[in-house]
Amino acid sequence: MSDKTPTGADQEAQQMLTQGFAHGEASEPAPVRDIALEEADKANQRRSRIAGFASSLISLAILVVVAVRLLDLNPKGLIEMVPRSAPFWIVFVINYMMPPLSEWVIYRRLWRIPASGIPALLRKQVSNELLMSYLGEVQFYAWARARLGMVTAPFGAIKDMAILSALTGNIATLVMLGAAWKIIQSGVMGKDTTTVFTSLGVVLVTSFVILLFRQKLFSLPRRELFIITGVHFLRIIAYVGLTALLWHLVLPDVAYGIWLVLATLRMLISRLPLVPYKDAAFSGLAIFLMGHDDQISYLLAMMAVLYPIAHIIVGTVFATVDLITSRKEG
C-alpha cells in the first residue's frame, strides 16, 4: 500500500469529483442524459401530433356544421335584411371581436402568446357557438400544446379562464338585472317580463352557487386572477353596451334603455348551460315578449341570423386554413 502524500493537483481533482457527485453530475453519465432528453423530445413530438390531430378533427366538425347551416339559409331574404349603415358594421365587428381580443390580452400576459393566437381564439369562439359550449376550450388547449411548445400543460390556465369568465359573467348579469328591474316591472316592454326574468335569474343563481362552492377552484396566483377578473368585467360591460348600441343604430326611435334591458336578457340566456344556438333562443324569447312591435321583432330576427352567418364565415375561413396548415406540416 502506498503512503504517498497527495499533491495539490490530486487534491483539486478529488474535490472536483466530490462536488460532481454532490450535484448529481457524475452519477448520470452524458450518454444517459442524452437518451433521456431524446426520449422527452419524442414524447413532446407525439403529444404535439396528437394535439394537432385533435384540432384538425374539431376543424372538420366545424366545416360539417357550416355546411348543414348553409342549407337552411335563404340568400335572398338575408340580403334584404342586411343593414346598409357603415357605423352598424363597425360596431358589429368590434362587438364580435371583443371576446377573443380580451382573451388574447389575458393569455398574452400569462404565456406571451403571439398575435397568431387571435385566430385560434376566434376558432374557439366559433366552436363554442356552432358546436358545443366549452368545446372551443378543448380546441384552444390542443392549439396551445401544439404551437406554443409549452413545457407545462396549459390546462390549468384555460380552466381558470373558463371558470372566471362564467363567474364574472354571472355576477355582471345579475347586477345588470337588478339595475334594469324597474324597467322590467314597468310593463313598458309589452307582456309580463317579470316572471321570465325572475325564472332565468333563479337558474343563473343556482349555477353560480354550484360553481362557487367547488373545491380547489383555481390554480393561478391571486394577482393574476384579479387581473383576469377585471378584464372580463370590462369586456362584459363593453359587450352589453355595444350590443345595445348596435340595435339602437338600426332603430334609433326605441329608447336606449329598452335595448339595454334586451341586452341583459341576451346575457342571461348566454349564461345558461346546455342551451344550443343561444342567439336564436334569445331572439325567439325577445320576439315573444316584444310581439307588439313589428320593427323590434324584425330586427331581433335579423340579428339571430346575422351572428350565425358571422360564425359560419369565420369558421369556414379558419377551419380551412387550419386543415391546409396541418396537411403541410404533416
Short mmCIF file of C-alpha atoms in Angstrom, two decimals:
data_model
loop_
_atom_site.label_atom_id
_atom_site.label_comp_id
_atom_site.label_asym_id
_atom_site.label_seq_id
_atom_site.Cartn_x
_atom_site.Cartn_y
_atom_site.Cartn_z
CA MET A 1 0.00 0.00 0.00
CA SER A 2 1.46 3.41 -0.92
CA ASP A 3 1.72 6.12 1.71
CA LYS A 4 2.43 8.85 -0.82
CA THR A 5 1.17 12.26 0.22
CA PRO A 6 -1.41 13.67 -2.27
CA THR A 7 -0.21 16.59 -4.33
CA GLY A 8 -2.18 19.83 -4.86
CA ALA A 9 -3.39 18.63 -8.26
CA ASP A 10 -4.58 15.35 -6.75
CA GLN A 11 -6.48 17.19 -4.03
CA GLU A 12 -8.09 19.52 -6.61
CA ALA A 13 -9.17 16.58 -8.76
CA GLN A 14 -10.61 14.77 -5.74
CA GLN A 15 -12.51 17.93 -4.73
CA MET A 16 -14.00 18.36 -8.23
CA LEU A 17 -15.05 14.70 -8.24
CA THR A 18 -16.71 15.07 -4.83
CA GLN A 19 -18.57 18.21 -5.95
CA GLY A 20 -19.69 16.41 -9.10
CA PHE A 21 -21.23 13.61 -7.02
CA ALA A 22 -22.81 16.16 -4.67
CA HIS A 23 -24.60 17.84 -7.57
CA GLY A 24 -25.62 14.55 -9.15
CA GLU A 25 -23.49 15.11 -12.24
CA ALA A 26 -21.16 12.13 -12.12
CA SER A 27 -23.97 9.77 -11.15
CA GLU A 28 -25.64 10.32 -14.55
CA PRO A 29 -23.21 9.93 -17.46
CA ALA A 30 -23.59 12.16 -20.50
CA PRO A 31 -24.96 9.37 -22.76
CA VAL A 32 -27.72 8.65 -20.24
CA ARG A 33 -28.72 12.32 -20.14
CA ASP A 34 -28.74 12.48 -23.94
CA ILE A 35 -31.00 9.43 -24.15
CA ALA A 36 -33.38 10.92 -21.56
CA LEU A 37 -33.55 14.22 -23.44
CA GLU A 38 -34.15 12.38 -26.71
CA GLU A 39 -37.00 10.36 -25.18
CA ALA A 40 -38.54 13.53 -23.72
CA ASP A 41 -38.31 15.20 -27.13
CA LYS A 42 -40.02 12.23 -28.79
CA ALA A 43 -42.77 12.32 -26.17
CA ASN A 44 -43.31 16.04 -26.81
CA GLN A 45 -43.49 15.39 -30.55
CA ARG A 46 -46.08 12.64 -30.01
CA ARG A 47 -48.18 14.94 -27.82
CA SER A 48 -47.92 17.71 -30.42
CA ARG A 49 -49.07 15.35 -33.19
CA ILE A 50 -52.00 14.16 -31.07
CA ALA A 51 -52.93 17.76 -30.22
CA GLY A 52 -52.72 18.75 -33.87
CA PHE A 53 -54.87 15.76 -34.89
CA ALA A 54 -57.50 16.69 -32.29
CA SER A 55 -57.52 20.28 -33.54
CA SER A 56 -57.99 19.05 -37.13
CA LEU A 57 -60.93 16.84 -36.10
CA ILE A 58 -62.66 19.79 -34.46
CA SER A 59 -61.99 21.89 -37.56
CA LEU A 60 -63.64 19.19 -39.69
CA ALA A 61 -66.62 19.21 -37.34
CA ILE A 62 -66.90 22.98 -37.80
CA LEU A 63 -66.93 22.57 -41.58
CA VAL A 64 -69.68 19.93 -41.36
CA VAL A 65 -71.82 22.18 -39.17
CA VAL A 66 -71.15 25.12 -41.51
CA ALA A 67 -72.36 23.07 -44.48
CA VAL A 68 -75.52 21.99 -42.65
CA ARG A 69 -76.28 25.54 -41.53
CA LEU A 70 -75.81 26.93 -45.05
CA LEU A 71 -78.54 24.62 -46.34
CA ASP A 72 -81.05 26.34 -44.03
CA LEU A 73 -80.28 29.89 -45.17
CA ASN A 74 -82.31 31.89 -47.69
CA PRO A 75 -79.79 34.13 -49.52
CA LYS A 76 -82.43 36.43 -50.98
CA GLY A 77 -84.09 37.04 -47.64
CA LEU A 78 -80.76 37.60 -45.94
CA ILE A 79 -79.67 40.20 -48.49
CA GLU A 80 -82.89 42.15 -47.92
CA MET A 81 -82.26 42.17 -44.15
CA VAL A 82 -78.64 43.34 -44.26
CA PRO A 83 -78.23 46.89 -42.87
CA ARG A 84 -76.58 49.43 -45.18
CA SER A 85 -75.21 51.65 -42.40
CA ALA A 86 -71.40 51.77 -42.08
CA PRO A 87 -71.48 52.60 -38.33
CA PHE A 88 -73.58 49.48 -37.76
CA TRP A 89 -70.96 47.23 -39.32
CA ILE A 90 -68.11 48.93 -37.49
CA VAL A 91 -69.84 48.36 -34.16
CA PHE A 92 -70.76 44.81 -35.19
CA VAL A 93 -67.14 43.87 -35.99
CA ILE A 94 -65.86 45.45 -32.76
CA ASN A 95 -68.53 43.65 -30.76
CA TYR A 96 -67.82 40.33 -32.47
CA MET A 97 -64.08 40.65 -31.85
CA MET A 98 -64.46 41.74 -28.21
CA PRO A 99 -64.35 38.25 -26.59
CA PRO A 100 -61.33 36.85 -28.48
CA LEU A 101 -59.36 40.10 -28.18
CA SER A 102 -59.96 40.33 -24.43
CA GLU A 103 -58.88 36.71 -24.02
CA TRP A 104 -55.79 37.38 -26.13
CA VAL A 105 -54.83 40.22 -23.77
CA ILE A 106 -55.06 37.80 -20.83
CA TYR A 107 -53.14 34.96 -22.49
CA ARG A 108 -50.57 37.46 -23.72
CA ARG A 109 -49.87 38.30 -20.09
CA LEU A 110 -49.84 34.67 -18.95
CA TRP A 111 -47.97 33.00 -21.81
CA ARG A 112 -46.62 35.83 -24.01
CA ILE A 113 -48.91 34.43 -26.71
CA PRO A 114 -48.17 35.91 -30.19
CA ALA A 115 -50.68 37.61 -32.47
CA SER A 116 -51.24 34.24 -34.16
CA GLY A 117 -53.23 33.32 -31.07
CA ILE A 118 -56.08 35.63 -32.14
CA PRO A 119 -57.22 33.31 -34.97
CA ALA A 120 -57.02 30.38 -32.53
CA LEU A 121 -59.25 32.27 -30.09
CA LEU A 122 -61.66 33.11 -32.91
CA ARG A 123 -61.86 29.40 -33.74
CA LYS A 124 -62.55 28.77 -30.06
CA GLN A 125 -65.45 31.23 -30.16
CA VAL A 126 -66.90 29.65 -33.29
CA SER A 127 -66.62 26.14 -31.82
CA ASN A 128 -68.44 27.22 -28.66
CA GLU A 129 -71.21 28.93 -30.62
CA LEU A 130 -71.75 26.50 -33.50
CA LEU A 131 -70.90 23.18 -31.88
CA MET A 132 -70.98 22.95 -28.09
CA SER A 133 -70.10 25.13 -25.11
CA TYR A 134 -66.51 24.62 -23.89
CA LEU A 135 -65.59 22.57 -26.97
CA GLY A 136 -63.67 25.66 -28.06
CA GLU A 137 -61.56 25.40 -24.90
CA VAL A 138 -60.61 21.86 -25.94
CA GLN A 139 -59.52 23.09 -29.36
CA PHE A 140 -57.58 26.00 -27.89
CA TYR A 141 -55.88 23.62 -25.43
CA ALA A 142 -54.78 21.47 -28.38
CA TRP A 143 -53.51 24.55 -30.21
CA ALA A 144 -51.56 25.78 -27.18
CA ARG A 145 -49.85 22.41 -26.67
CA ALA A 146 -49.04 22.02 -30.36
CA ARG A 147 -47.97 25.56 -31.26
CA LEU A 148 -46.57 27.23 -28.16
CA GLY A 149 -44.13 24.47 -27.22
CA MET A 150 -45.17 24.72 -23.59
CA VAL A 151 -43.27 22.60 -21.07
CA THR A 152 -46.12 22.61 -18.56
CA ALA A 153 -49.70 21.81 -19.51
CA PRO A 154 -51.83 24.92 -20.19
CA PHE A 155 -54.96 23.20 -18.89
CA GLY A 156 -54.86 24.99 -15.51
CA ALA A 157 -54.83 28.47 -17.03
CA ILE A 158 -57.54 27.62 -19.58
CA LYS A 159 -59.68 26.09 -16.83
CA ASP A 160 -59.24 29.18 -14.65
CA MET A 161 -60.16 31.41 -17.59
CA ALA A 162 -63.37 29.45 -18.23
CA ILE A 163 -64.38 29.48 -14.56
CA LEU A 164 -63.61 33.18 -14.11
CA SER A 165 -65.48 34.02 -17.31
CA ALA A 166 -68.53 32.14 -16.01
CA LEU A 167 -68.36 33.67 -12.51
CA THR A 168 -67.75 37.19 -13.79
CA GLY A 169 -70.48 36.85 -16.41
CA ASN A 170 -72.98 35.61 -13.83
CA ILE A 171 -72.17 38.40 -11.37
CA ALA A 172 -72.29 41.10 -14.04
CA THR A 173 -75.56 39.75 -15.44
CA LEU A 174 -77.19 39.70 -12.01
CA VAL A 175 -76.01 43.27 -11.37
CA MET A 176 -77.44 44.42 -14.71
CA LEU A 177 -80.66 42.54 -13.97
CA GLY A 178 -81.01 44.44 -10.70
CA ALA A 179 -80.27 47.76 -12.39
CA ALA A 180 -82.90 47.12 -15.07
CA TRP A 181 -85.54 45.78 -12.68
CA LYS A 182 -87.62 48.98 -12.66
CA ILE A 183 -87.96 48.90 -16.44
CA ILE A 184 -88.76 45.18 -16.33
CA GLN A 185 -91.56 45.69 -13.80
CA SER A 186 -92.94 48.78 -15.52
CA GLY A 187 -94.53 46.76 -18.32
CA VAL A 188 -93.08 49.06 -20.98
CA MET A 189 -91.74 46.01 -22.85
CA GLY A 190 -95.24 44.68 -23.53
CA LYS A 191 -96.02 41.32 -21.97
CA ASP A 192 -95.27 40.40 -18.37
CA THR A 193 -91.50 40.08 -18.39
CA THR A 194 -91.08 39.88 -14.60
CA THR A 195 -91.76 36.14 -14.46
CA VAL A 196 -89.40 35.40 -17.34
CA PHE A 197 -86.52 37.43 -15.91
CA THR A 198 -87.09 36.02 -12.42
CA SER A 199 -87.05 32.42 -13.67
CA LEU A 200 -83.87 32.97 -15.67
CA GLY A 201 -82.29 34.74 -12.71
CA VAL A 202 -83.04 31.81 -10.39
CA VAL A 203 -81.43 29.36 -12.82
CA LEU A 204 -78.42 31.66 -13.12
CA VAL A 205 -78.02 31.99 -9.34
CA THR A 206 -78.26 28.21 -8.93
CA SER A 207 -75.50 27.54 -11.45
CA PHE A 208 -73.45 30.36 -9.89
CA VAL A 209 -73.70 28.85 -6.38
CA ILE A 210 -72.76 25.37 -7.62
CA LEU A 211 -69.72 26.79 -9.39
CA LEU A 212 -68.70 28.98 -6.46
CA PHE A 213 -68.53 26.18 -3.90
CA ARG A 214 -66.42 23.78 -5.90
CA GLN A 215 -63.26 22.61 -4.18
CA LYS A 216 -59.83 23.82 -5.32
CA LEU A 217 -61.28 26.19 -7.85
CA PHE A 218 -58.22 27.99 -9.21
CA SER A 219 -54.58 27.24 -9.92
CA LEU A 220 -53.25 30.66 -10.99
CA PRO A 221 -51.78 33.18 -8.49
CA ARG A 222 -54.19 35.56 -6.78
CA ARG A 223 -52.81 38.63 -8.58
CA GLU A 224 -53.36 37.06 -11.99
CA LEU A 225 -56.89 36.05 -11.00
CA PHE A 226 -57.75 39.65 -10.07
CA ILE A 227 -56.36 40.96 -13.35
CA ILE A 228 -58.26 38.35 -15.38
CA THR A 229 -61.47 39.18 -13.50
CA GLY A 230 -61.00 42.88 -14.24
CA VAL A 231 -60.52 42.23 -17.95
CA HIS A 232 -63.65 40.05 -18.02
CA PHE A 233 -65.73 42.75 -16.31
CA LEU A 234 -64.57 45.39 -18.79
CA ARG A 235 -65.32 43.04 -21.67
CA ILE A 236 -68.84 42.32 -20.42
CA ILE A 237 -69.66 45.99 -19.86
CA ALA A 238 -68.37 46.89 -23.33
CA TYR A 239 -70.14 43.93 -24.92
CA VAL A 240 -73.55 44.75 -23.46
CA GLY A 241 -73.18 48.45 -24.22
CA LEU A 242 -72.12 47.81 -27.81
CA THR A 243 -74.91 45.28 -28.33
CA ALA A 244 -77.50 47.84 -27.23
CA LEU A 245 -75.82 50.47 -29.42
CA LEU A 246 -75.88 48.09 -32.37
CA TRP A 247 -79.64 47.70 -32.12
CA HIS A 248 -80.12 51.41 -31.43
CA LEU A 249 -78.33 52.27 -34.68
CA VAL A 250 -80.95 50.29 -36.61
CA LEU A 251 -83.98 51.58 -34.66
CA PRO A 252 -82.98 54.91 -33.09
CA ASP A 253 -86.59 55.70 -32.14
CA VAL A 254 -86.55 52.97 -29.49
CA ALA A 255 -85.18 54.15 -26.14
CA TYR A 256 -81.62 53.04 -25.41
CA GLY A 257 -82.78 51.76 -22.01
CA ILE A 258 -85.05 49.22 -23.70
CA TRP A 259 -82.09 47.94 -25.70
CA LEU A 260 -80.04 47.64 -22.51
CA VAL A 261 -82.78 45.52 -20.94
CA LEU A 262 -82.87 43.28 -24.01
CA ALA A 263 -79.06 43.09 -23.96
CA THR A 264 -79.32 41.99 -20.32
CA LEU A 265 -81.82 39.30 -21.37
CA ARG A 266 -79.35 38.19 -24.02
CA MET A 267 -76.62 37.95 -21.37
CA LEU A 268 -78.95 35.93 -19.14
CA ILE A 269 -79.61 33.39 -21.86
CA SER A 270 -75.94 33.26 -22.88
CA ARG A 271 -75.01 32.26 -19.31
CA LEU A 272 -77.47 29.36 -19.18
CA PRO A 273 -75.79 25.95 -19.55
CA LEU A 274 -76.75 23.40 -22.21
CA VAL A 275 -78.71 25.88 -24.33
CA PRO A 276 -77.75 25.45 -28.01
CA TYR A 277 -77.99 28.30 -30.53
CA LYS A 278 -78.31 30.93 -27.82
CA ASP A 279 -78.84 33.80 -30.29
CA ALA A 280 -81.87 32.03 -31.77
CA ALA A 281 -83.19 31.22 -28.28
CA PHE A 282 -82.81 34.84 -27.23
CA SER A 283 -84.47 36.19 -30.35
CA GLY A 284 -87.41 33.82 -30.00
CA LEU A 285 -88.00 34.81 -26.38
CA ALA A 286 -87.48 38.52 -27.04
CA ILE A 287 -89.87 38.46 -30.01
CA PHE A 288 -92.45 36.74 -27.80
CA LEU A 289 -92.06 39.44 -25.14
CA MET A 290 -91.95 42.35 -27.62
CA GLY A 291 -94.55 40.93 -30.01
CA HIS A 292 -96.46 44.19 -30.12
CA ASP A 293 -93.62 45.89 -32.00
CA ASP A 294 -93.07 44.52 -35.50
CA GLN A 295 -89.90 46.55 -36.07
CA ILE A 296 -88.18 45.22 -32.94
CA SER A 297 -89.29 41.69 -33.79
CA TYR A 298 -87.89 42.09 -37.31
CA LEU A 299 -84.58 43.45 -36.00
CA LEU A 300 -84.10 40.65 -33.47
CA ALA A 301 -84.93 38.02 -36.09
CA MET A 302 -82.36 39.57 -38.42
CA MET A 303 -79.71 39.58 -35.67
CA ALA A 304 -80.49 35.93 -34.92
CA VAL A 305 -79.44 35.17 -38.49
CA LEU A 306 -76.57 37.66 -38.70
CA TYR A 307 -74.48 36.23 -35.87
CA PRO A 308 -74.61 32.63 -37.15
CA ILE A 309 -73.61 33.94 -40.59
CA ALA A 310 -70.60 35.65 -38.99
CA HIS A 311 -69.71 32.42 -37.19
CA ILE A 312 -70.10 30.48 -40.43
CA ILE A 313 -67.80 32.84 -42.35
CA VAL A 314 -65.14 32.91 -39.63
CA GLY A 315 -65.42 29.17 -39.02
CA THR A 316 -65.09 28.36 -42.71
CA VAL A 317 -62.05 30.57 -43.22
CA PHE A 318 -60.08 29.49 -40.17
CA ALA A 319 -61.07 25.82 -40.28
CA THR A 320 -59.96 25.62 -43.93
CA VAL A 321 -56.67 27.39 -43.16
CA ASP A 322 -56.11 25.11 -40.17
CA LEU A 323 -56.67 21.98 -42.26
CA ILE A 324 -54.34 23.19 -45.02
CA THR A 325 -51.65 24.08 -42.50
CA SER A 326 -51.98 20.73 -40.72
CA ARG A 327 -51.63 18.86 -44.02
CA LYS A 328 -48.49 20.82 -44.96
CA GLU A 329 -46.94 20.22 -41.54
CA GLY A 330 -47.84 16.52 -41.72
#
